[in-house]
Coordinates of C-alpha atoms and ligand atoms in Angstrom, one line a residue:
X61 CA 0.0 0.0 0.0
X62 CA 1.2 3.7 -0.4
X63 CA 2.3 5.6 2.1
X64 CA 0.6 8.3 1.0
X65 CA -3.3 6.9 1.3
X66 CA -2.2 6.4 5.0
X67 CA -2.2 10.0 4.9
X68 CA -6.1 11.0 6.6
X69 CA -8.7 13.4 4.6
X70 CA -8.9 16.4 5.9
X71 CA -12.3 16.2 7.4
X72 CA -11.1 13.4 9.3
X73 CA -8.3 15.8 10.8
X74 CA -11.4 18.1 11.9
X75 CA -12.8 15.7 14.0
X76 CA -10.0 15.1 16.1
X77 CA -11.1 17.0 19.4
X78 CA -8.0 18.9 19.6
X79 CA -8.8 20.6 16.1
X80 CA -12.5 20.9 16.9
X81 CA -11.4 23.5 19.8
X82 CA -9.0 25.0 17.6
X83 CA -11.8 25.6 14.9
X84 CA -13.7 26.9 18.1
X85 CA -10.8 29.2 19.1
X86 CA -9.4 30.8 15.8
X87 CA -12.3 29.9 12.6
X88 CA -12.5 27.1 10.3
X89 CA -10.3 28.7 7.6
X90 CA -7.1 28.6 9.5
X91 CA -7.6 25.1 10.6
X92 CA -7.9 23.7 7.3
X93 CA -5.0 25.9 5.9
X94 CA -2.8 25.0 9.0
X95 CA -4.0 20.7 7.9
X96 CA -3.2 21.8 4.1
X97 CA 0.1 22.5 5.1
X98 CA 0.8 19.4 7.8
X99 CA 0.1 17.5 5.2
X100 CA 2.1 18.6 2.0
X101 CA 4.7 18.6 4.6
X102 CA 4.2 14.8 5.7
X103 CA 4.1 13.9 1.9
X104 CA 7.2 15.8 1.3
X105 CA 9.0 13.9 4.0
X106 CA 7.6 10.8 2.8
X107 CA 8.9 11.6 -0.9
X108 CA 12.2 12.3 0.4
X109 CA 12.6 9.0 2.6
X110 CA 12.5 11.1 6.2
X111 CA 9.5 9.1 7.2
X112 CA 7.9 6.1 7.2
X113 CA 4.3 5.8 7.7
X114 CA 2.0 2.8 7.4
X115 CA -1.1 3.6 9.0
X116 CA -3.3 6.3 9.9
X117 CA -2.6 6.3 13.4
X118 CA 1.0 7.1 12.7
X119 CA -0.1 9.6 10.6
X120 CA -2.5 11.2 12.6
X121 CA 0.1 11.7 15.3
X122 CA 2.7 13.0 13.3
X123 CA 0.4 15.7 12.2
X124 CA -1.7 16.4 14.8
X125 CA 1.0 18.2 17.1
X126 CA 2.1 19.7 13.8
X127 CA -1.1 21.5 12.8
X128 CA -1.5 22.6 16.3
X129 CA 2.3 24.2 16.2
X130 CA 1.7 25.9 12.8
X131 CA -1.8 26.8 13.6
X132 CA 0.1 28.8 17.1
X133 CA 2.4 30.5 14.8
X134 CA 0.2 31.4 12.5
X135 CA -2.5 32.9 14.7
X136 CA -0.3 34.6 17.4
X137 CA 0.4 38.9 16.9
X138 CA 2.6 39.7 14.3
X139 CA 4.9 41.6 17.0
X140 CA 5.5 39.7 19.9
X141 CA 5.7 41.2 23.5
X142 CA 9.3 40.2 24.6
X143 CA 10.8 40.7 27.6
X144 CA 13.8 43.3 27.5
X145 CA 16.5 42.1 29.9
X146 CA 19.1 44.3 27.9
X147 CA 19.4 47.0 30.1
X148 CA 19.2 49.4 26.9
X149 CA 16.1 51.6 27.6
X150 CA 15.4 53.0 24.7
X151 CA 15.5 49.8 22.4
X152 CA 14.9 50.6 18.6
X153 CA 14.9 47.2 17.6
X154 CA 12.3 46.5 20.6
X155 CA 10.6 49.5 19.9
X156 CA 12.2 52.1 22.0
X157 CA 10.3 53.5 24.9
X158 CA 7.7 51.3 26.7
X159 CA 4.2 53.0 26.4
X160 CA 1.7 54.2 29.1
X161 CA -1.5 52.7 27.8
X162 CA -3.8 54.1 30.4
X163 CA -5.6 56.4 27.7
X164 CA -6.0 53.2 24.9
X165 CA -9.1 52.7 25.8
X166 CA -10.6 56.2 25.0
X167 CA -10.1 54.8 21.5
X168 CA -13.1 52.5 21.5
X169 CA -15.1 56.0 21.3
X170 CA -15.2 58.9 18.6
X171 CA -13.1 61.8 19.5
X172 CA -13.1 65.6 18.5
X173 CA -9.9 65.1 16.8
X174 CA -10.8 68.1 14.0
X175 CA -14.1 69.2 15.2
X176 CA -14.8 72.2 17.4
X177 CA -17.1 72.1 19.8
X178 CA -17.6 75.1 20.9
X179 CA -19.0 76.4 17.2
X180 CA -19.8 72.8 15.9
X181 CA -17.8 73.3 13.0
X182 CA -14.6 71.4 11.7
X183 CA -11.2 72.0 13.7
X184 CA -7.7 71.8 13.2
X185 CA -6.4 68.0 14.3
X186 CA -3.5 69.6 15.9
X187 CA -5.1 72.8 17.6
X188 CA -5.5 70.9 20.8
X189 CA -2.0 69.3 21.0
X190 CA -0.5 72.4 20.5
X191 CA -0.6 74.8 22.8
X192 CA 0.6 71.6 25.3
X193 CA 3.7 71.2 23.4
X194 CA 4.1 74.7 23.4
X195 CA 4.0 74.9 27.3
X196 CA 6.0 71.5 28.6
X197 CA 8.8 72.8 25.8
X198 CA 8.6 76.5 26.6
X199 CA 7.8 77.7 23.0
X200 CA 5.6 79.8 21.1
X201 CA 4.6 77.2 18.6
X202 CA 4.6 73.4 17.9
X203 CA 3.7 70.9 15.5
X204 CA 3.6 67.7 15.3
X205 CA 4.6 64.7 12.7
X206 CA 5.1 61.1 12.6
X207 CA 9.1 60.9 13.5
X208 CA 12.1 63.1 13.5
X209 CA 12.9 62.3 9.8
X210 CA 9.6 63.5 8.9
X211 CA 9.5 66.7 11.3
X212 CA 12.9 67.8 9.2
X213 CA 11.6 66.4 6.0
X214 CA 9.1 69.1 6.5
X215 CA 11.1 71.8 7.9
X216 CA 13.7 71.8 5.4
X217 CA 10.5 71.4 2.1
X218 CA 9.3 74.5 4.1
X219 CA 12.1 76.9 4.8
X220 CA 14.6 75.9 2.3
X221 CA 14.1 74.1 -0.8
X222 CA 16.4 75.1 -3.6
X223 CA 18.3 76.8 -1.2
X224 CA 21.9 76.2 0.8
X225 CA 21.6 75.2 4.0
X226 CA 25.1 75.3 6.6
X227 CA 25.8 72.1 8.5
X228 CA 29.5 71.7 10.2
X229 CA 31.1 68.6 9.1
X230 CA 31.1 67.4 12.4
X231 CA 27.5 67.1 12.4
X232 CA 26.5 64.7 9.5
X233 CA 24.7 62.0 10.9
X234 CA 24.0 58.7 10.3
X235 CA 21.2 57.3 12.7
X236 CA 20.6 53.5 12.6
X237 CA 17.5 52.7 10.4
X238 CA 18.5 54.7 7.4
X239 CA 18.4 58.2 8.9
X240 CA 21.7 59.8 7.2
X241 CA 21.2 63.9 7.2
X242 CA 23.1 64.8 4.2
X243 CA 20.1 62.2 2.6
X244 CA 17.2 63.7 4.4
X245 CA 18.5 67.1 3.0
X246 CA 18.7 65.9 -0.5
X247 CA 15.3 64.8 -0.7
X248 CA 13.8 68.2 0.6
X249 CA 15.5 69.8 -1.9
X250 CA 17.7 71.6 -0.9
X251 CA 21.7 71.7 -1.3
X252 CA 24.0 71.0 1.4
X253 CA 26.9 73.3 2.3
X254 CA 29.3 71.7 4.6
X255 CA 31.4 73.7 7.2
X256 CA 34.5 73.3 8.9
X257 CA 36.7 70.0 10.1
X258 CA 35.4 67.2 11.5
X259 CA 36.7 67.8 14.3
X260 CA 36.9 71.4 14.5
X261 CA 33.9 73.8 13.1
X262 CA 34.7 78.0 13.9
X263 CA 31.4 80.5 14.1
X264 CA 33.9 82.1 10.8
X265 CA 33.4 79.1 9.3
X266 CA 29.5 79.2 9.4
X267 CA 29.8 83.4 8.6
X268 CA 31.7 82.8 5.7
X269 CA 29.6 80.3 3.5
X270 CA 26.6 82.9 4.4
X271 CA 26.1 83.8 0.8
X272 CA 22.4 85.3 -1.0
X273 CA 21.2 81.5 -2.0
X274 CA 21.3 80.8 2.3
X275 CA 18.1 79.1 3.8
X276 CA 19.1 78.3 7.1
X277 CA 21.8 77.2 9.3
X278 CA 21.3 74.2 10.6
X279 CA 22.9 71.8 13.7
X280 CA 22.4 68.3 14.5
X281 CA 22.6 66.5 17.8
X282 CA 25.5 63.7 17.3
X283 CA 23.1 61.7 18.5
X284 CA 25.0 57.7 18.5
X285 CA 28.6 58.9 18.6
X286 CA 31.3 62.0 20.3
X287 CA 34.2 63.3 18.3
X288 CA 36.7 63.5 21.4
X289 CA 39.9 65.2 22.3
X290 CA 40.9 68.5 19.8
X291 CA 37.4 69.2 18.7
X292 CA 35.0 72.3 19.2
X293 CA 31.6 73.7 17.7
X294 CA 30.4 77.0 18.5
X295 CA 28.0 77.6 21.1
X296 CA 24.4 77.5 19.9
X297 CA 23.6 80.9 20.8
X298 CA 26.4 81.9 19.0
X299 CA 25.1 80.2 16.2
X300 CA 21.9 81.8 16.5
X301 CA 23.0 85.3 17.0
X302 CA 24.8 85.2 13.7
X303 CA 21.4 83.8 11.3
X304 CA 19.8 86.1 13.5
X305 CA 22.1 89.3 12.1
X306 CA 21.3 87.7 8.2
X307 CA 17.6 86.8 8.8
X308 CA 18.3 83.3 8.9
X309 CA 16.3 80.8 10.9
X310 CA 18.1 78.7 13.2
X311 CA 17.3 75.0 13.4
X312 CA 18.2 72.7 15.5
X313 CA 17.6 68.9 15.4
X314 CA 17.8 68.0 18.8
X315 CA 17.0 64.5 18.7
X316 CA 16.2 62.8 21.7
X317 CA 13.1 64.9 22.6
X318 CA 15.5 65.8 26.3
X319 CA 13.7 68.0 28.1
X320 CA 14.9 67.4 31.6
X321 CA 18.7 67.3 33.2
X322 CA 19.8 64.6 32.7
X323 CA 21.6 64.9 36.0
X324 CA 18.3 64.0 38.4
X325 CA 19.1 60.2 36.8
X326 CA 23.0 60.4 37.1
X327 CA 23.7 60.9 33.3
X328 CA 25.4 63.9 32.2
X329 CA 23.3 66.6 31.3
X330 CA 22.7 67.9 27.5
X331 CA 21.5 70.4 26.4
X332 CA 17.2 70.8 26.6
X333 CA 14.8 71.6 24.4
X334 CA 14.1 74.7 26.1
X335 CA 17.3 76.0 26.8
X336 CA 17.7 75.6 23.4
X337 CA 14.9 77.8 22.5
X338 CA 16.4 79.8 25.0
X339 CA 19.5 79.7 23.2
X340 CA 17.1 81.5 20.0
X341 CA 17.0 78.0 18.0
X342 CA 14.0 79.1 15.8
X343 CA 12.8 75.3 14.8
X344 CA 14.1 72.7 17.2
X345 CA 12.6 69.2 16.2
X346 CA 13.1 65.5 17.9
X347 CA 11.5 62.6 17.8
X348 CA 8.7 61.3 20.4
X349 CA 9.8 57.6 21.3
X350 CA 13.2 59.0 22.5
X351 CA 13.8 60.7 26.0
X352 CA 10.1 61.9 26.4
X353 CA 9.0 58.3 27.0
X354 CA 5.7 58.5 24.1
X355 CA 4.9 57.5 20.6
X356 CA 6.7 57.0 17.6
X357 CA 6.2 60.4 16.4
X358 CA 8.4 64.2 15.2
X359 CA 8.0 67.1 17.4
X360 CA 8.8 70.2 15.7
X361 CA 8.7 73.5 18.4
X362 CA 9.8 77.5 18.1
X363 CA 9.0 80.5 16.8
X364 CA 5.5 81.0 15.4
X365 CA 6.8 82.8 12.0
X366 CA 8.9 79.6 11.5
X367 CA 6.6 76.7 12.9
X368 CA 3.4 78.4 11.5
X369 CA 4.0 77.8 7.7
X370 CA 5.0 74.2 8.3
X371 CA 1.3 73.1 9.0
X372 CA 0.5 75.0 5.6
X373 CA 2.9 73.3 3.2
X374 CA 1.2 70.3 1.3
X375 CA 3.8 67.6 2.7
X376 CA 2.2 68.4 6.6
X377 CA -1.0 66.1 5.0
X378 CA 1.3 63.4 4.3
X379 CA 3.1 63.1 7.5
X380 CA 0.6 64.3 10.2
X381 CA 0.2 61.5 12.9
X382 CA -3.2 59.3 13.8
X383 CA -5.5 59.6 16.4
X384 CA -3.5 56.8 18.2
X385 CA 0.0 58.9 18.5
X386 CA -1.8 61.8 19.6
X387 CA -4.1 60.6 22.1
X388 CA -1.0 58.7 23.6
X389 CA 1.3 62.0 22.8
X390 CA -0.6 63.8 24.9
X391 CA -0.6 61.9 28.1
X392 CA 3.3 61.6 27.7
X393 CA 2.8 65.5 27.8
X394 CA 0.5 66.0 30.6
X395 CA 2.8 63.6 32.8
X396 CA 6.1 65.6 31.7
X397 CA 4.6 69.0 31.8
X398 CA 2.9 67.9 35.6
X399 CA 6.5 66.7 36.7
X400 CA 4.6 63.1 37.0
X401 CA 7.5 61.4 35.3
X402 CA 7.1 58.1 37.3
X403 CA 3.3 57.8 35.0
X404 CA 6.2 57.1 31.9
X405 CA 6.9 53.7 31.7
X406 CA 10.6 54.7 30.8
X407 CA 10.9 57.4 33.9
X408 CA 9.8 54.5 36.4
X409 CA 12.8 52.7 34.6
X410 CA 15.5 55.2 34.9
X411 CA 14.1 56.2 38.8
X412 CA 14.1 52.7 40.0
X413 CA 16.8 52.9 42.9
X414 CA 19.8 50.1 42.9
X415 CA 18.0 48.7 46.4
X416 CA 14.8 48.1 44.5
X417 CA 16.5 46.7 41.6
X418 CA 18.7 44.5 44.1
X419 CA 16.1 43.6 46.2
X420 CA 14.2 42.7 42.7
X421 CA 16.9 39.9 41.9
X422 CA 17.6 38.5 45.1
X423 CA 13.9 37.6 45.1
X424 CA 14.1 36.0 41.2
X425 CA 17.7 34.4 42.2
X426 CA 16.6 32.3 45.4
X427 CA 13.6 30.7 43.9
X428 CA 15.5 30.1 40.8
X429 CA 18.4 28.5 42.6
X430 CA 15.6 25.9 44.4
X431 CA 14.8 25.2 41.3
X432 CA 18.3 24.5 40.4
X433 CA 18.7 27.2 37.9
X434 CA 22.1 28.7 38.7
X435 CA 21.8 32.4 38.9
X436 CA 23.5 34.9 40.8
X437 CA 22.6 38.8 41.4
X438 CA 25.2 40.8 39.8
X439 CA 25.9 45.0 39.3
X440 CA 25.6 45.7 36.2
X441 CA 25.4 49.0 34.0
X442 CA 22.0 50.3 32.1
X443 CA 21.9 52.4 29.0
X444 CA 19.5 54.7 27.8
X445 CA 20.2 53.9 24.3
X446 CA 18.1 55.4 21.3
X447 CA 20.9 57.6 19.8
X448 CA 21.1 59.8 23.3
X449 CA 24.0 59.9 25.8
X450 CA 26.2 57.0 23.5
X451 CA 29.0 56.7 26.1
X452 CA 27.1 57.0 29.6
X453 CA 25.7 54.4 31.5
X454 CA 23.7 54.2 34.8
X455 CA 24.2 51.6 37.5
X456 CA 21.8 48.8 37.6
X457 CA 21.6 45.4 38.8
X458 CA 20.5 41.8 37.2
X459 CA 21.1 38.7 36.7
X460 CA 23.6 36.5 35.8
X461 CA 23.0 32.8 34.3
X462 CA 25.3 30.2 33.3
X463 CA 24.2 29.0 29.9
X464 CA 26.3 30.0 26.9
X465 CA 24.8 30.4 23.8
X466 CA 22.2 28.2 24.1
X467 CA 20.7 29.2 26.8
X468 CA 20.8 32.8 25.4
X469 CA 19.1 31.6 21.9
X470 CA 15.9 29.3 24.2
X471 CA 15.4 32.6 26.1
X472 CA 15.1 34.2 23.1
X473 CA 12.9 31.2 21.5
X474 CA 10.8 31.5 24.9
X475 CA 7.2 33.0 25.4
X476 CA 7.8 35.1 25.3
X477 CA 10.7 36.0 24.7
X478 CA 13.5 37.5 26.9
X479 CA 16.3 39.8 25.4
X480 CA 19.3 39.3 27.7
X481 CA 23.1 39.9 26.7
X482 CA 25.4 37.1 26.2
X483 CA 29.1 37.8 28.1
X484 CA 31.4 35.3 28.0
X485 CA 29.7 32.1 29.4
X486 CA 26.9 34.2 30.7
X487 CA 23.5 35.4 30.3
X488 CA 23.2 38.7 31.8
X489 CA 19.6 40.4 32.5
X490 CA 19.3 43.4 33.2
X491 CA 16.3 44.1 35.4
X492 CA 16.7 48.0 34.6
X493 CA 14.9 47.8 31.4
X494 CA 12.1 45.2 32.9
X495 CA 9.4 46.3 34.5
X496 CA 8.0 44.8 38.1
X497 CA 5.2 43.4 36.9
X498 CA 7.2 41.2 34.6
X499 CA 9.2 39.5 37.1
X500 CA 7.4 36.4 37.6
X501 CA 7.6 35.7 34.1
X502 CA 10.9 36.6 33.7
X503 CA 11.3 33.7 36.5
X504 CA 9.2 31.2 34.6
X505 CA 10.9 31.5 31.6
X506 CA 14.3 31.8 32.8
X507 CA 13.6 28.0 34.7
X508 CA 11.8 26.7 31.7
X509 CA 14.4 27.6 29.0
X510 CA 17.0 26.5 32.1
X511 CA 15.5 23.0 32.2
X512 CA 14.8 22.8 28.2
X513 CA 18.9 23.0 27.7
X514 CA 19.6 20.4 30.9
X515 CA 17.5 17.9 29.2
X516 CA 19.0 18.6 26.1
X517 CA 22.2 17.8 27.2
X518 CA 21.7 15.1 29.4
X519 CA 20.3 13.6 26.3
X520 CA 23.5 14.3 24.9
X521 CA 22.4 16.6 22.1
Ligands
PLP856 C1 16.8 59.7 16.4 C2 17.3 60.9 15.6 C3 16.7 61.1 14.3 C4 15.7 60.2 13.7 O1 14.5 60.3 14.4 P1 13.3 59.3 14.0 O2 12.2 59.7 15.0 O3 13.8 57.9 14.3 O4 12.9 59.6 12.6 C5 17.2 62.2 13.6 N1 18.1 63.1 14.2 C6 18.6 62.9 15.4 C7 19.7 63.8 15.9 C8 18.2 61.8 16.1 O5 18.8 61.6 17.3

């Protein structure tokens, strides 16, 4: 007999009682695509001599486990909650700053996002945003977009296309994810004119490439890197006392969105958005999912004459940001401009105190230990990541497991998942970057992926 008519019909698959809950659970039509695939896949392995079946039974128990697998896969969110153990705050690749969700739910309703209530006629999406990003940043005006790239994607189509705009060598950025300034400036449209050394850029040098085609001086934050030793920019207001004196505007892409010192955490301080206003920057813009802890989304803040036209120009339609960014925007705003910082997911992180964090693995460590999982509390240092403070770290405590690589790749194939770091022989986790509430987990799937490798290599795998 073939191998293949071993192989059961698909509505014979259905009635197993473990598929009948799954058709229950997720719909008929993923079942049956999740059995489609089971079984191309048994026949494969049968064509190719992997397997040997020669009765339904066999079969039946080969795929059933298989179609439940696939049908987990294919049915689970397309971005999966992981735990971050890093101790990088600000994780692009995990999505950079945890969220406060607290306002989600207002979703489920209709909002006035452009309607005014007090006349009943349509409003301005942004009119009620603004005048709060006006006040936590100290401007006069503010706009909002749906990153940094896009907030000086604007800015420059505004103020300065077919026109020179002065950037110091020392400034020309490359962010991860494709963000390189000298690109950004080429698709607005207007022409580059570098300044200066890389190392060393005067306030002459910026004065003398003023010429009658100048849009704009322009500085950017160096985000992910420092040029140390012999090196010096001018001040910034410098910088904007001299496009003051030719009618320039000043911009200034700050970046991480700081609006704090940095010093209240232990990190050295750089510069805020409002002292650089203060400064005169004329357009300061920086992206939302950075330092002030909200949405993915561009902040654009500073003079009216400047930020005014920017909601005008055509490209504002493309890039303006959903409902979802601004409802969530603006309880990131209220808590900053309150001095509620501990409502921000990634405030509570940087506050925590070493004694809580300590305290925090001690707890995980002695159960794990019963449990024969061998990890130890260790001192470790946090980053804040996301382009800001590249070379500073805060203390912070974890823990440390003995596991190698494989232990670091199950955590990772865990759910869900945990992000740790990998040094030497070790799996360090950072408890920094993971919040309380995650703890137990963190402690269930440390001892599951823990026991997952000891079987595996008391097997001898
Ligand atoms: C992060 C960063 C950007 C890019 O911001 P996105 O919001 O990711 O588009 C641009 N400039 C500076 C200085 C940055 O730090």
């Amino acid at each position: 007999m073939s191998q293949y008519r071993t192989i059961p019909a698909i509505h014979r698959l259905l009635e197993l009682p473990s598929l009948g809950e799954a058709v229950d659970r997720f719909g008929r039509p993923p079942v049956i695509r999740a059995c489609r695939s089971a079984v191309d896949r048994l026949r494969r392995h049968i064509a190719e001599g992997a397997i040997e079946v020669h009765d339904i039974a066999t079969a039946t128990e080969i795929l059933e486990p298989d179609i439940l697998s696939d049908l987990q896969r294919a049915t689970r969110p397309a971005y999966r909650e992981v735990i971050n153990a890093t101790g990088v705050l600000i994780h692009t690749n995990l999505g950079r700053s945890p969220l406060p969700t607290d306002r989600l739910s207002r979703l489920e309703s209709y909002l006035a996002l452009e309607f005014d209530l007090a006349s009943g006629r349509r409003g301005q999406r942004l009119a009620p945003l603004r005048a709060r990003i006006a006040a936590v940043c100290g401007a006069e005006a503010a706009v909002m977009v749906n990153n940094n790239a896009a907030a000086l994607l604007l800015i420059l189509s505004t103020h300065a296309v077919g026109r020179e705009v002065i950037v110091s060598r020392g400034q020309l950025i490359e962010i991860g994810g494709s963000f390189r300034l000298p690109d950004v400036m080429a698709a607005s449209g207007c022409r580059l004119v570098e300044v200066g050394c890389t190392n060393r850029t005067h306030l002459a040098d910026f004065e003398a490439a003023i010429g009658d085609d100048t849009a704009a001086i322009l500085v950017a934050h160096q985000s992910n890197f420092r040029i140390v030793g012999f090196t010096t920019e001018p001040a910034t207001a410098d910088l904007a006392e001299l496009a003051h004196r030719h009618d320039l505007p000043f911009i200034v892409d700050q970046g991480s969105g700081c609006l704090h010192d940095l010093r209240r955490w232990g990190l050295p301080a750089e510069p805020t958005v409002g002292e650089l206003l203060a400064d005169g920057a004329d357009l300061v813009c920086f992206s939302g999912d950075k330092l002030l802890g909200g949405p993915q989304a561009g902040i654009i803040v500073g003079r009216g004459e400047w930020v005014e036209p920017l909601g005008r120009h055509p490209l504002y339609r493309a890039l303006r940001p959903d409902k979802t960014a601004l409802t969530l925007m603006d309880q990131v705003l209220a808590a900053h401009h309150a001095d509620r910082l501990e409502e921000i997911p990634l405030y509570a992180m940087m506050s925590a105190s070493i004694d809580t964090l300590t305290r925090r693995a001690r707890r995980i460590g002695g159960r794990l230990r019963k449990r024969g999982v061998p990890a130890r509390g260790c001192p470790m240092r946090a980053a804040l990541g996301g382009g800001t403070t590249p070379e500073e770290t805060m203390p912070s405590y974890g823990l440390a497991v003995t596991g190698g690589q494989a232990l670091h790749d199950r955590l990772r194939e865990g759910d869900p998942p945990v992000i740790g770091r990998l040094v030497d022989d070790e799996v360090l986790l950072d408890l920094r970057s993971v919040r309380p509430s995650e703890d137990p987990v963190l402690e269930r799937s440390l001892a599951a992926a823990y026991s997952g490798l000891k079987i595996r290599q008391d097997d001898g795998i």
